[in-house]
CSV table of C-alpha atoms in Angstrom, one decimal:
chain,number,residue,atom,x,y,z
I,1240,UNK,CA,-30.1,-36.9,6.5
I,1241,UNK,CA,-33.5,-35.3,7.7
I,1242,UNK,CA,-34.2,-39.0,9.2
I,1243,UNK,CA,-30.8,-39.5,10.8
I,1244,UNK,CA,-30.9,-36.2,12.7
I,1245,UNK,CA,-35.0,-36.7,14.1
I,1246,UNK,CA,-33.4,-39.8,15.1
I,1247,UNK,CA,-30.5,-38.9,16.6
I,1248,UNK,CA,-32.6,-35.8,18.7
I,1249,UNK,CA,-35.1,-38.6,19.7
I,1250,UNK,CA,-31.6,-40.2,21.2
I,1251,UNK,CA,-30.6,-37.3,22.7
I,1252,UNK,CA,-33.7,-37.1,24.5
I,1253,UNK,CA,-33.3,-40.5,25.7
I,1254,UNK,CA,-29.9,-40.2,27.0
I,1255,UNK,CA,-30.6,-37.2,28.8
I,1256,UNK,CA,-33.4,-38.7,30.6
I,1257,UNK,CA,-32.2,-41.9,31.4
I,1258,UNK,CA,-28.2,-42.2,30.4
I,1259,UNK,CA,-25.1,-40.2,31.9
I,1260,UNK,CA,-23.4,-37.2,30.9
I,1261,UNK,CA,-21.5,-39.5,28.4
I,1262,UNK,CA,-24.0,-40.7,26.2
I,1263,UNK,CA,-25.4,-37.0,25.8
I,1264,UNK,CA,-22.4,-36.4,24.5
I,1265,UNK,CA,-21.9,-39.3,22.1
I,1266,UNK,CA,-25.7,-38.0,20.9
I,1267,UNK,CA,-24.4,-34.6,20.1
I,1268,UNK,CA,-21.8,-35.4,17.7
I,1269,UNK,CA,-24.6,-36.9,15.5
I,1270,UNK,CA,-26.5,-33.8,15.9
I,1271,UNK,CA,-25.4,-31.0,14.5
I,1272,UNK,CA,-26.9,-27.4,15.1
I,1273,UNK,CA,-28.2,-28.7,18.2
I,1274,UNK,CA,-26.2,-27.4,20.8
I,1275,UNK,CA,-29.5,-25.6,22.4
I,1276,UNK,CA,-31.1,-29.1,23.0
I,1277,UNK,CA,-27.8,-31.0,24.1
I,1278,UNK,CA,-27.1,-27.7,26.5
I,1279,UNK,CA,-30.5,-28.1,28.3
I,1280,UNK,CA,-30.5,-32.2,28.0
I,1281,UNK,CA,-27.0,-32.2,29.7
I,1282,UNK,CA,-28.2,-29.8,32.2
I,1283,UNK,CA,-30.8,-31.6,33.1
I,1284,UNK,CA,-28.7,-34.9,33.9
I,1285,UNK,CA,-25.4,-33.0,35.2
I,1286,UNK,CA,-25.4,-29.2,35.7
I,1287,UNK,CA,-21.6,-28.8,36.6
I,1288,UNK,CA,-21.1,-31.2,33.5
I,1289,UNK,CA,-23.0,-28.4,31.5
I,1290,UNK,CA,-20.8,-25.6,33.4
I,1291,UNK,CA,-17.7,-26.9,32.9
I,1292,UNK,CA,-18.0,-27.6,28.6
I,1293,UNK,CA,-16.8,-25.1,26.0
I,1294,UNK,CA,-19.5,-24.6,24.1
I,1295,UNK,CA,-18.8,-24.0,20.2
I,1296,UNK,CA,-19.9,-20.4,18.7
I,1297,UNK,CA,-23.0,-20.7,16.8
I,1298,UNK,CA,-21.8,-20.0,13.2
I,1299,UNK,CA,-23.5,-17.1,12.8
I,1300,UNK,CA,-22.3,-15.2,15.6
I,1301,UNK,CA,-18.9,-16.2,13.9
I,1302,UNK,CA,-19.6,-14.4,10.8
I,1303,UNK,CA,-16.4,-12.3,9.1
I,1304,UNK,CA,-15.7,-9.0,9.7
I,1305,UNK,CA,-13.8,-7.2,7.3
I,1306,UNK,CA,-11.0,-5.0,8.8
I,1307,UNK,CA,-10.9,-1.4,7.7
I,1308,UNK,CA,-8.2,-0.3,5.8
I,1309,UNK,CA,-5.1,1.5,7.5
I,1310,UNK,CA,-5.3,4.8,6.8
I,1311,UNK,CA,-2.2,6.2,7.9
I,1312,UNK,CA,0.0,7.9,5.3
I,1313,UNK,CA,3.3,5.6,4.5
I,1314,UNK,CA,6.5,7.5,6.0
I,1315,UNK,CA,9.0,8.7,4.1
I,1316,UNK,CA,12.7,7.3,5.6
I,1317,UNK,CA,15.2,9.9,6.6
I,1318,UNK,CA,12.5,12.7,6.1
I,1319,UNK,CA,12.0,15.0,9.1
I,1320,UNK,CA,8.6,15.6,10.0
I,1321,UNK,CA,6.8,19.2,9.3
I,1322,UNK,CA,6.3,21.5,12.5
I,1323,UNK,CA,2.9,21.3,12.5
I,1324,UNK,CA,2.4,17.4,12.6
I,1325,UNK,CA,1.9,16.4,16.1
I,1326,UNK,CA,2.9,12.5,15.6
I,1327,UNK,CA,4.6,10.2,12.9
I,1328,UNK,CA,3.9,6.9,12.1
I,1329,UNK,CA,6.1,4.7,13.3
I,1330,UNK,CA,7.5,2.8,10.2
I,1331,UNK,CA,5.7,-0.5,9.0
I,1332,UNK,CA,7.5,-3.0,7.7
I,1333,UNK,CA,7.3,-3.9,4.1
I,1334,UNK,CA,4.8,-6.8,2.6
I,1335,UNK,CA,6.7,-9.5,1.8
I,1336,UNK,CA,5.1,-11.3,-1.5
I,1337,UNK,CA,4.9,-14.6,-3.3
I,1338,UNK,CA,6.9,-14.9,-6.1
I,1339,UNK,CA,4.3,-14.0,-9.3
I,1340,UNK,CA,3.6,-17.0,-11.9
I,1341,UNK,CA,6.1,-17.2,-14.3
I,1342,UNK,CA,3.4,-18.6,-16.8
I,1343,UNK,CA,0.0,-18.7,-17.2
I,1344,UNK,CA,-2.2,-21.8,-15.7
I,1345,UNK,CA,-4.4,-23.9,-17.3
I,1346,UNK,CA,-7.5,-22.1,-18.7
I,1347,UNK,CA,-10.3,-23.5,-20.1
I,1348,UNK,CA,-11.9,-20.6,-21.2
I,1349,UNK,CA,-8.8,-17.9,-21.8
I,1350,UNK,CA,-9.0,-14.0,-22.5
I,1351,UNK,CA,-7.0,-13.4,-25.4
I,1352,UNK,CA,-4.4,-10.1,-24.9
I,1353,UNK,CA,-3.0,-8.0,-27.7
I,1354,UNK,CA,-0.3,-5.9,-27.6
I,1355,UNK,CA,-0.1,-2.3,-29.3
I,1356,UNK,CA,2.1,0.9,-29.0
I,1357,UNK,CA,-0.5,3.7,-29.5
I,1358,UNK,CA,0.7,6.9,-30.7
I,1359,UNK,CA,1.0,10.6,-30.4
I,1360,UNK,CA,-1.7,12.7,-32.4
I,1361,UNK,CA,-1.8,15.4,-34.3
I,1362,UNK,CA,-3.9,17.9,-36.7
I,1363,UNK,CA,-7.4,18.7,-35.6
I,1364,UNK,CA,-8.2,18.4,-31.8
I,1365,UNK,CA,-4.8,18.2,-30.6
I,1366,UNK,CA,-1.9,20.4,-29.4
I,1367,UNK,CA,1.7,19.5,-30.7
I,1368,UNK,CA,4.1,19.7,-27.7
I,1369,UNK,CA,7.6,19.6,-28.1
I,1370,UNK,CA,7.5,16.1,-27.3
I,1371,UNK,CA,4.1,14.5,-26.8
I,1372,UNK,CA,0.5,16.0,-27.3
I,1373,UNK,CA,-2.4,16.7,-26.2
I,1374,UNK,CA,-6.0,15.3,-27.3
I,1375,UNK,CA,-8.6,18.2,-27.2
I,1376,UNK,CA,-12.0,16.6,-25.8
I,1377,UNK,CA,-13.4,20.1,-24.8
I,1378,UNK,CA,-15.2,22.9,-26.8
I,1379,UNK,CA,-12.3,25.4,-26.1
I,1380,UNK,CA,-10.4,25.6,-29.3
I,1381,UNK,CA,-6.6,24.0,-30.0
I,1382,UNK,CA,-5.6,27.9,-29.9
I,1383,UNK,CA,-6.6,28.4,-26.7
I,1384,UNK,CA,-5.3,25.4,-25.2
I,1385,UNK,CA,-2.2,26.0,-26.8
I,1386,UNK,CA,-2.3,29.0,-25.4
I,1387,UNK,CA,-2.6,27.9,-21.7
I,1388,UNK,CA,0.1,25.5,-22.1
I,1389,UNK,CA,2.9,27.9,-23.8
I,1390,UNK,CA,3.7,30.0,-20.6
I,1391,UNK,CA,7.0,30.2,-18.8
I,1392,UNK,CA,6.5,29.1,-15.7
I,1393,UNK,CA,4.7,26.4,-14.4
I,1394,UNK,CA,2.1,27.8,-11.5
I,1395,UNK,CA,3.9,26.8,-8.2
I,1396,UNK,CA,7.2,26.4,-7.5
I,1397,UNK,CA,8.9,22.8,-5.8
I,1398,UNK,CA,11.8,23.7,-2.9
I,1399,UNK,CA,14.3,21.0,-3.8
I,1400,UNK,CA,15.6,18.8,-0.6
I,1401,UNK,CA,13.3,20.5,1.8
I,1402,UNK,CA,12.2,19.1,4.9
I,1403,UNK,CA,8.3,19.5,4.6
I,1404,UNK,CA,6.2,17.7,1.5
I,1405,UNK,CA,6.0,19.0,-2.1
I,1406,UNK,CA,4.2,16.5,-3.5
I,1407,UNK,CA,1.7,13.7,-2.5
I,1408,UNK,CA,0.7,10.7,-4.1
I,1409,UNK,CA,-2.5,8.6,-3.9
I,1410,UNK,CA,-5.0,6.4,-5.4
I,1411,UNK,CA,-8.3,7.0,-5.7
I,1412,UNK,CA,-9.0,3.1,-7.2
I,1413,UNK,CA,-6.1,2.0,-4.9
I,1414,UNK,CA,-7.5,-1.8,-5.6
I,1415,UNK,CA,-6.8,-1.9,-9.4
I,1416,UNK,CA,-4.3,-4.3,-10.3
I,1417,UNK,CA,-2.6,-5.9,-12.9
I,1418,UNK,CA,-1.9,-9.1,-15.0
I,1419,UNK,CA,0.1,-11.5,-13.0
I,1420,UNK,CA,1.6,-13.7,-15.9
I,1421,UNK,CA,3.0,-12.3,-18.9
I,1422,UNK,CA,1.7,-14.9,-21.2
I,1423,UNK,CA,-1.0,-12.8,-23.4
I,1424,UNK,CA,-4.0,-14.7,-21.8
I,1425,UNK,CA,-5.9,-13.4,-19.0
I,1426,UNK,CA,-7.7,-15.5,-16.7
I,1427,UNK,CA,-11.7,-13.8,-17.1
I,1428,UNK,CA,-12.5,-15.0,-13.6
I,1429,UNK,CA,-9.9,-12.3,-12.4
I,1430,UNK,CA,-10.9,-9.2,-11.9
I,1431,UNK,CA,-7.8,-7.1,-12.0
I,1432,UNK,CA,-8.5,-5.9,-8.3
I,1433,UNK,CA,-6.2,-6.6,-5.0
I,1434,UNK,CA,-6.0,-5.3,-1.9
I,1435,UNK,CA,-2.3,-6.4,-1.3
I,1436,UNK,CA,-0.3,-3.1,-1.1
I,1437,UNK,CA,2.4,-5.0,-3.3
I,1438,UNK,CA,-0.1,-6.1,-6.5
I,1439,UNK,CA,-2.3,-2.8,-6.4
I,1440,UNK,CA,-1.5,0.9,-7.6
I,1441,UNK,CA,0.4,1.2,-4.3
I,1442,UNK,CA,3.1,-0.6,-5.1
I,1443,UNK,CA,3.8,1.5,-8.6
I,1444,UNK,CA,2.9,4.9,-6.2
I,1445,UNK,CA,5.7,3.4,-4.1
I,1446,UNK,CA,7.9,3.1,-6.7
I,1447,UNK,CA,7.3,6.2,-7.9
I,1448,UNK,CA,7.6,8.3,-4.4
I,1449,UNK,CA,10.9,6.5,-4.3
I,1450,UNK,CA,12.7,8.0,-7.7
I,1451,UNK,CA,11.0,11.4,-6.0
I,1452,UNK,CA,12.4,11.1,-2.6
I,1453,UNK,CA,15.9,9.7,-4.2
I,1454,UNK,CA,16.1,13.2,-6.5
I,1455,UNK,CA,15.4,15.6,-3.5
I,1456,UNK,CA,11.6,15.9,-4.2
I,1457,UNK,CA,10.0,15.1,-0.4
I,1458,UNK,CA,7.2,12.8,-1.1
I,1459,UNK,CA,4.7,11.7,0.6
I,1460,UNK,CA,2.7,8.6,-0.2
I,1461,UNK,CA,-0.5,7.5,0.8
I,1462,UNK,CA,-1.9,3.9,0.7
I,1463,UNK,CA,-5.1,3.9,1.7
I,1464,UNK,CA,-8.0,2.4,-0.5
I,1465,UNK,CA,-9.9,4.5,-0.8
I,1466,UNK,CA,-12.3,1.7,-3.2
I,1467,UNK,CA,-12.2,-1.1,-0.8
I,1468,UNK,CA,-15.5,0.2,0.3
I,1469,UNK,CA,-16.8,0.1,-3.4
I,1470,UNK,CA,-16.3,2.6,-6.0
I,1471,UNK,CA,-19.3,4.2,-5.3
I,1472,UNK,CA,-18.1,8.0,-3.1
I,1473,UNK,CA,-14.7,7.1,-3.5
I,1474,UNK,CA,-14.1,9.9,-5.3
I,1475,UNK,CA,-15.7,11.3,-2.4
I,1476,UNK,CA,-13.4,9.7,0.2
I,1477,UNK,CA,-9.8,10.5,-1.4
I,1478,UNK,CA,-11.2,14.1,-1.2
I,1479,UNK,CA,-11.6,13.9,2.7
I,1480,UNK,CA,-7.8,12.2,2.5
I,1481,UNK,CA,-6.0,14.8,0.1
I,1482,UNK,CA,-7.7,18.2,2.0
I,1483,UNK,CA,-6.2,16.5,5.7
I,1484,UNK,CA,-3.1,16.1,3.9
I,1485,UNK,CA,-2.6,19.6,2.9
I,1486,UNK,CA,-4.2,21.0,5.8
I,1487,UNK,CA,-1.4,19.0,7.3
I,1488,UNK,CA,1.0,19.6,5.1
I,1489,UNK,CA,0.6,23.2,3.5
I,1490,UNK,CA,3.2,23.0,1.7
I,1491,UNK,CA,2.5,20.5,-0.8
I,1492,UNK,CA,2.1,21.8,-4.1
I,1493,UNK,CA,1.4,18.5,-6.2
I,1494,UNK,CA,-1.5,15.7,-5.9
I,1495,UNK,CA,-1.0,12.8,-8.2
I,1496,UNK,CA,-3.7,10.3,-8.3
I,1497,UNK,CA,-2.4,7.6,-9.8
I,1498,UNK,CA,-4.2,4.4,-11.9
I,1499,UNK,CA,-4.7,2.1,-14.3
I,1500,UNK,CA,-6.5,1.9,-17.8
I,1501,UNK,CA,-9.1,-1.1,-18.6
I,1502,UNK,CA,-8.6,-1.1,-22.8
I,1503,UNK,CA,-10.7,-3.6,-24.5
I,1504,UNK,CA,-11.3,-4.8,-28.0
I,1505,UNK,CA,-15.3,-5.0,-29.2
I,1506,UNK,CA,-14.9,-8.7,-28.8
I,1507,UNK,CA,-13.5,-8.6,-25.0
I,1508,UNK,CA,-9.6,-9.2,-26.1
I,1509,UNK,CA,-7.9,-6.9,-23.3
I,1510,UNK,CA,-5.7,-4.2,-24.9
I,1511,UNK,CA,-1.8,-4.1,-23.4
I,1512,UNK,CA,-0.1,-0.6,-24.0
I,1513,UNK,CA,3.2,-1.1,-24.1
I,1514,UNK,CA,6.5,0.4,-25.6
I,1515,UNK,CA,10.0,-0.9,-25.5
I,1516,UNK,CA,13.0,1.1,-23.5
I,1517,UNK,CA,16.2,0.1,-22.8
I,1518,UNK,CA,15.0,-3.3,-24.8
I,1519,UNK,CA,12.6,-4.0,-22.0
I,1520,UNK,CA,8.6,-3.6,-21.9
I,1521,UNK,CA,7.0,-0.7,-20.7
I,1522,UNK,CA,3.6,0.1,-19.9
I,1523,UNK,CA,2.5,3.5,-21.6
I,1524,UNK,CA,1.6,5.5,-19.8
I,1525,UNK,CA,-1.6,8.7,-20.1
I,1526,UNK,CA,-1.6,12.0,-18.0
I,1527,UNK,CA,-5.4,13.8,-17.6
I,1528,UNK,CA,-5.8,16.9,-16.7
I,1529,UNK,CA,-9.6,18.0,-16.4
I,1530,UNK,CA,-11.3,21.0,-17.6
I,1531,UNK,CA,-13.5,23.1,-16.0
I,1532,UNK,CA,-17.7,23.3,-17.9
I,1533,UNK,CA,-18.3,26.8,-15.8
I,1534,UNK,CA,-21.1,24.7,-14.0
I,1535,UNK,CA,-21.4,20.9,-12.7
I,1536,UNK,CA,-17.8,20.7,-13.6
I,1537,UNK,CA,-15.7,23.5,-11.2
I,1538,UNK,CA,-12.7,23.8,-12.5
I,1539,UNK,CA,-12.0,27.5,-12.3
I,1540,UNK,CA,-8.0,27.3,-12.4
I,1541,UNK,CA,-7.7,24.1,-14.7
I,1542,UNK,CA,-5.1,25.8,-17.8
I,1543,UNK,CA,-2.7,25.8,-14.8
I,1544,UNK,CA,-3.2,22.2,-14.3
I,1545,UNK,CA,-2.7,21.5,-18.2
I,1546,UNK,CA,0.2,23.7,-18.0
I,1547,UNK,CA,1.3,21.3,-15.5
I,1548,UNK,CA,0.6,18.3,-17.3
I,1549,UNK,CA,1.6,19.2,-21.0
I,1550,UNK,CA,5.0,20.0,-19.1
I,1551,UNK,CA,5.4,16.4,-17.5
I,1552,UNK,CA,4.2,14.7,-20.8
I,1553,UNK,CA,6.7,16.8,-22.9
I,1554,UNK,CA,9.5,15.9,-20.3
I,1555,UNK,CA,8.8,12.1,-20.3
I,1556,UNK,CA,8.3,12.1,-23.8
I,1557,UNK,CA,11.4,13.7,-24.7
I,1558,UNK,CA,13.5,11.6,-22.2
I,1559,UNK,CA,11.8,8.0,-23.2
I,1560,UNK,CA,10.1,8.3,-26.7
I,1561,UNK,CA,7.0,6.1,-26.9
I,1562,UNK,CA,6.3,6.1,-23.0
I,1563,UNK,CA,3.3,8.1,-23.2
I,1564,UNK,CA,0.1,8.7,-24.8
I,1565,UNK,CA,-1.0,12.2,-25.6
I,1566,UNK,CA,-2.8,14.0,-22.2
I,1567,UNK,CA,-6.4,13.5,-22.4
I,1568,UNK,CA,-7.8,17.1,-21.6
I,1569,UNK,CA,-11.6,16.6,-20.9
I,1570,UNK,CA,-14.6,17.4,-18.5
I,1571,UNK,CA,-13.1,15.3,-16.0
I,1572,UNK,CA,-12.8,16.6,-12.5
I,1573,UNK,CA,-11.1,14.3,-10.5
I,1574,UNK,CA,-10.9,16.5,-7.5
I,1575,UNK,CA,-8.5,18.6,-9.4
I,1576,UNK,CA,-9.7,22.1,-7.9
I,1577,UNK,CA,-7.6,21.2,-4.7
I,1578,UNK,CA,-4.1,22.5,-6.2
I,1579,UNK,CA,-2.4,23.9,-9.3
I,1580,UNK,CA,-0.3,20.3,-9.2
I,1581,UNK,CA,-3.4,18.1,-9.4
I,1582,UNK,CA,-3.1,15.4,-11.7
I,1583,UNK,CA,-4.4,12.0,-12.7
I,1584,UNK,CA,-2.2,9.7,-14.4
I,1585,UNK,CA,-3.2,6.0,-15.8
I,1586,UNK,CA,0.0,3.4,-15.3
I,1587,UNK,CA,-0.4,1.2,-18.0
I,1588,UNK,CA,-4.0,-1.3,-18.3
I,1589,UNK,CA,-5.2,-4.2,-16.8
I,1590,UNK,CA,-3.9,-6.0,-19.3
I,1591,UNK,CA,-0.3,-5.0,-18.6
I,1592,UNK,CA,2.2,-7.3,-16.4
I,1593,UNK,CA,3.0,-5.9,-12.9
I,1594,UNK,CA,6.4,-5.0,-14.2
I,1595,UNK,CA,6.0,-3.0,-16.9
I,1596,UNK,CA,3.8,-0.5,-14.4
I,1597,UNK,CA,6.7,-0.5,-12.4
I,1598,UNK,CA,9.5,0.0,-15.3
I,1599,UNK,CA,6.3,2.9,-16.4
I,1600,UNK,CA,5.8,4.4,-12.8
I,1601,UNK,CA,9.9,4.9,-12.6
I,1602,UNK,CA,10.6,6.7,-15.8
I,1603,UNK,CA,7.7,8.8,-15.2
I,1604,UNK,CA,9.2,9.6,-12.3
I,1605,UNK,CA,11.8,10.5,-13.2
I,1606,UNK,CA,10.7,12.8,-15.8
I,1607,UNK,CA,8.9,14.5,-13.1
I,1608,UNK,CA,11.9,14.8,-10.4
I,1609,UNK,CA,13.3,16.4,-14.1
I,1610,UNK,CA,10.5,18.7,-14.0
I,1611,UNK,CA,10.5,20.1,-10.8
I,1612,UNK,CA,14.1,20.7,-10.2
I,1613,UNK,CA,15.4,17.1,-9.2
C-alpha cells in the first residue's frame, strides 16, 4: 500500500505538470489524504478548475460532537403554569421506540440472571412498620428511629389539584437502564446505560409523574441526564437542577430521585428483584432516606425525611405485599437537605426487564398519590 500511494503521488506530479485537469483528477482517487498536493497540482495546471471543486473535509475537522442534553423540564399537559414562571416549554413530542426483543440473541459468552423475592426484616437493626421495615445502617438506636417515624403528621403538607407543583421527579443516574429481553441471560457487553428517554429511568419517572398527575398530585418531571457527562459531579449537577426548580417552583414540597439497583452474585450472576402482583412480574422496589453524621454528612432535618419514607414504604407495602424492600436508612446524602420530601428510590436492578420497572414505578405511585391525599 506504502508503494502504491509514492507511486500514485509521483503520478500526480506528472499529471500536474504535464497532463490536464483530468488526469489530476483520475491521480487523486488513487491518493488518498492527499487533497493538499492534488489542490496545489491542480492549481498549478487550472486555477478556476481548482476554484470551482468541492473539496472534501479533512476527517479530522469532521470529528463528532456530542450534543448536550436538553435540559428543559418535561411539561405537564393541562397543568397551568405558576405565576412566577416567565415561559413554558412548548410540548415535545414523545420518542417513538423500536419494539424490545422478544428473546434473547445468540451469546457466546452469556451472564446468567437469577430471580429472588427479598424480604422484609426484622429483630435487631430494624424498625417494624405496619407494613414494611426499615434496615438501621446508622449508630442511632432502633428506639430512636422508631421514634422519628411514629409521629402524626408527615412534615409538609401536598394541596391536592392545585395549579403550581408539589412534587418533582428526577434522576440523578438518568442513563441507567434495564434488561431488554426477559430471557434470564444478560448480554456482558451491555452496560445497562441508555440515553434514549424511553429505555432509561425517564421513562419509569414518566410513568410515575403520570399516576401523580392522574390522582391530582401536580408533577413535575425532569429528564435531564444529569450522568451523560460521567458520573463523576453528577451529584453535583442534579443539585444545580432541583435548587432552580424550587426557586422556580416554591411550592414544591417533594424531590424524588429516582434509580436503579445493580445486584450481583460473588460469581457475576446479576440478581433480578422481583415479586408477583396481579399474576404479573414486578420489580421490587427500595426507598433511602439518608441520615445526617453531624459533620461531612449534613443532614440536620433527616427523621423528617424517614418519617416521610417509612410512610410511603408502609403505604406501598400494605397496598401490594412484596413490592418493596425494607428502607435503607444510612449515611447517605443524596442531596436530601433540599426539602423535608427528599427521597431516593431504586426501581428494580439492572437485571430486571423494562417492564417490570414500569408495573414497579406505577404501583409505587400510586401508593404515593395514596399518601399525599390523591
Amino acid at each position: 500500500m506504502q508503494k502504491l500511494r509514492r507511486w500514485a503521488a509521483a503520478a500526480l506530479c506528472g499529471a500536474a505538470f504535464a497532463g490536464s485537469a483530468a488526469a489530476v483528477l483520475a491521480a487523486c482517487a488513487v491518493c488518498p489524504g492527499r487533497a493538499w498536493i492534488v489542490r496545489g497540482a491542480l492549481f498549478l495546471q487550472d486555477p478556476a478548475a481548482a476554484a470551482a471543486i468541492a473539496w472534501p473535509a479533512d476527517a479530522a475537522q469532521a470529528a463528532y460532537k456530542p450534543q448536550k442534553p436538553d435540559r428543559r423540564p418535561t411539561p405537564v399537559p393541562t397543568a397551568t403554569p405558576s405565576p412566577t414562571a416567565t415561559a413554558t416549554p412548548a410540548p415535545e413530542p414523545s420518542p417513538t421506540t423500536t419494539p424490545l426483543p422478544s428473546a434473547a440473541p445468540e451469546l457466546d459468552d452469556a451472564g446468567r440472571i437469577r430471580s429472588v423475592t427479598l424480604r422484609q426484616g426484622s429483630g435487631d437493626g430494624y424498625v417494624a412498620l405496619a407494613a414494611g421495615s426499615i434496615r438501621n445502617s446508622t449508630e442511632h438506636t432502633d428506639a430512636d428511629l422508631r421514634a422519628a417515624v411514629t409521629t402524626q403528621n408527615l412534615p409538609f403538607a401536598v394541596e391536592k389539584d392545585s395549579a403550581l407543583p408539589q412534587v418533582l421527579i428526577m434522576h440523578t443516574h438518568a442513563t441507567e437502564s434495564y434488561q431488554t429481553w426477559p430471557d434470564p441471560v444478560f448480554d456482558p457487553d451491555y452496560t445497562a446505560r441508555s440515553k434514549s428517554t424511553a429505555l432509561n429511568m425517564c421513562a419509569v419517572g414518566e410513568k410515575m409523574a403520570q399516576v401523580l398527575n392522574a390522582a391530582g398530585i401536580r408533577t413535575l418531571h425532569d429528564e435531564t441526564l444529569y450522568d451523560a457527562p460521567g458520573y463523576t459531579d453528577s451529584y453535583k449537577r442534579s443539585r444545580a437542577g432541583v435548587q432552580a426548580y424550587l426557586e422556580r417552583y416554591p411550592s414544591i414540597k417533594v424531590v424524588l430521585d429516582v434509580h436503579r439497583d445493580a445486584i450481583e452474585d460473588s460469581d457475576g450472576t446479576r440478581v433480578k428483584p422481583v415479586c408477583e402482583i396481579d399474576g404479573e412480574s414486578t420489580a421490587q422496589v427500595m426507598v433511602i432516606a439518608g441520615c445526617g453524621n453531624g459533620s461531612s454528612i449534613a443532614l440536620p432535618n433527616w427523621r423528617l425525611n424517614l418519617r416521610f419514607a417509612a410512610e410511603w414504604e408502609a403505604a406501598m407495602e400494605s397496598a401490594y405485599p412484596g413490592l418493596t424492600r425494607p428502607v435503607l436508612c444510612g449515611y447517605r446524602f443524596y442531596n436530601q437537605d433540599l426539602t423535608t420530601g427528599s427521597l431516593l428510590i431504586e426501581i428494580g436492578g439492572h437485571a430486571n426487564t423494562l417492564d417490570e420497572a414500569l408495573r414497579a414505578g406505577e404501583y409505587a405511585a400510586k401508593a404515593l398519590a395514596a399518601v399525599l391525599g390523591g
